[in-house]
GROMACS .gro file of C-alpha atoms in nm:
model
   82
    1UNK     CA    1  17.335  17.708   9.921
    2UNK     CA    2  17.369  17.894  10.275
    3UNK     CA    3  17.287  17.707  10.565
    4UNK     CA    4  16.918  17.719  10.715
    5UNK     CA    5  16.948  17.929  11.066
    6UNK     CA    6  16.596  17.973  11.140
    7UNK     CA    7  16.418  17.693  11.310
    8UNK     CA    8  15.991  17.699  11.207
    9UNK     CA    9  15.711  17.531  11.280
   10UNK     CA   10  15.331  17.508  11.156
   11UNK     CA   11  15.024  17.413  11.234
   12UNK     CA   12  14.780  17.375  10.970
   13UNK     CA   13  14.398  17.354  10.983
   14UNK     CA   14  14.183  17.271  10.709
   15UNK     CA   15  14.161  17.649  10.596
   16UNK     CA   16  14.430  17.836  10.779
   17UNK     CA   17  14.793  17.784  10.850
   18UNK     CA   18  15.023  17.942  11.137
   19UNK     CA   19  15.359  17.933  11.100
   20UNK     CA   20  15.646  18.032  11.346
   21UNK     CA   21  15.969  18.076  11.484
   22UNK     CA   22  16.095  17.841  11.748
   23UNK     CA   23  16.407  18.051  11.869
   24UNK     CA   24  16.147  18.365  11.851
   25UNK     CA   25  15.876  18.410  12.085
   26UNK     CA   26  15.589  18.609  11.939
   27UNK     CA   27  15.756  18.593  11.549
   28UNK     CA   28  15.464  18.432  11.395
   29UNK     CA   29  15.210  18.462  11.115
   30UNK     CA   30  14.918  18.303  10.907
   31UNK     CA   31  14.852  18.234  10.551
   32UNK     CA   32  14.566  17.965  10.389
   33UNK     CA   33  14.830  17.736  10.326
   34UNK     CA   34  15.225  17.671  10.454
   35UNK     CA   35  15.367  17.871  10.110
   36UNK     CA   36  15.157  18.193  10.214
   37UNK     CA   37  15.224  18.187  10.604
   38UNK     CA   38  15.574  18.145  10.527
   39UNK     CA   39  15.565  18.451  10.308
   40UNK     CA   40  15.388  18.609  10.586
   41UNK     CA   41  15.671  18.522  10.812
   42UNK     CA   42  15.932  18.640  10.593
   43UNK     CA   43  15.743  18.997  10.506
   44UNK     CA   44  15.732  19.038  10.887
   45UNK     CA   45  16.085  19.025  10.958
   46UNK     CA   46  16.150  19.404  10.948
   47UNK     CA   47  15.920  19.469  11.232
   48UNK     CA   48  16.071  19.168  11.467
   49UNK     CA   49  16.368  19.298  11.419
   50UNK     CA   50  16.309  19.635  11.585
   51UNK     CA   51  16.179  19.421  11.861
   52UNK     CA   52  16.506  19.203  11.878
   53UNK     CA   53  16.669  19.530  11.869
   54UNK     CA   54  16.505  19.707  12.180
   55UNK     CA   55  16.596  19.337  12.307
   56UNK     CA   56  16.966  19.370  12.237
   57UNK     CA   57  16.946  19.101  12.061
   58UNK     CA   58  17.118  19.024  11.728
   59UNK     CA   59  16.865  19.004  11.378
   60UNK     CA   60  16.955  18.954  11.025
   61UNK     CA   61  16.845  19.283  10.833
   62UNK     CA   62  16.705  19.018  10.525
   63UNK     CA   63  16.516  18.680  10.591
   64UNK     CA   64  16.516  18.463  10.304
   65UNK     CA   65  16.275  18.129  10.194
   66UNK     CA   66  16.583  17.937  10.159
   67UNK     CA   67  16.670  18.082  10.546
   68UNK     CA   68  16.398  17.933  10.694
   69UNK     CA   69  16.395  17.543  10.800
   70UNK     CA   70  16.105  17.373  10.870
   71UNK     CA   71  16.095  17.124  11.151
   72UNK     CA   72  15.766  17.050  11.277
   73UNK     CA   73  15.410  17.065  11.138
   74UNK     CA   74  15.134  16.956  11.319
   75UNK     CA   75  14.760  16.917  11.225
   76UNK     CA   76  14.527  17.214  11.359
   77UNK     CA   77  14.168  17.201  11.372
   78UNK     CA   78  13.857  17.464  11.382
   79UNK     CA   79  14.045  17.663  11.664
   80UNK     CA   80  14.352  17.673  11.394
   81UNK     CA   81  14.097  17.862  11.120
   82UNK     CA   82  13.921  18.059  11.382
   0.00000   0.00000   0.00000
């Protein structure tokens, strides 16, 4: 198995979850549960990558499930599901 390069966090509310990426400010997405905003994440990549482009930065072309590595979660509340 590769090794997990992308750092994520979540917060999840009784009916929404946000999930993003540490390293990347403003690469982040919501889903009604972790397995859907994670999707959401992943689908998303394409776009934040033209952004890390016009950034100079370096962005994989392909962002896998097994790429990303979960390392925080924290509870949300109403504001979370707003």
């Amino acid at each position: 198995m590769a090794p997990k390069w992308l750092a994520t966090a979540e917060e999840v509310g009784p009916k929404k979850t946000f999930r993003w990426a540490v390293d990347w400010p403003g690469w982040a997405r919501g889903g009604k549960d972790s397995e859907l905003a994670r999707d959401a994440l992943i689908a998303s990549a394409p776009r934040y990558a033209v952004v890390a482009a016009q950034a100079g930065l370096d962005f994989p072309d392909r962002v896998a499930p097994d790429d990303l590595d979960l390392v925080e979660s924290v509870p949300g509340g109403s504001g979370t599901d707003f």
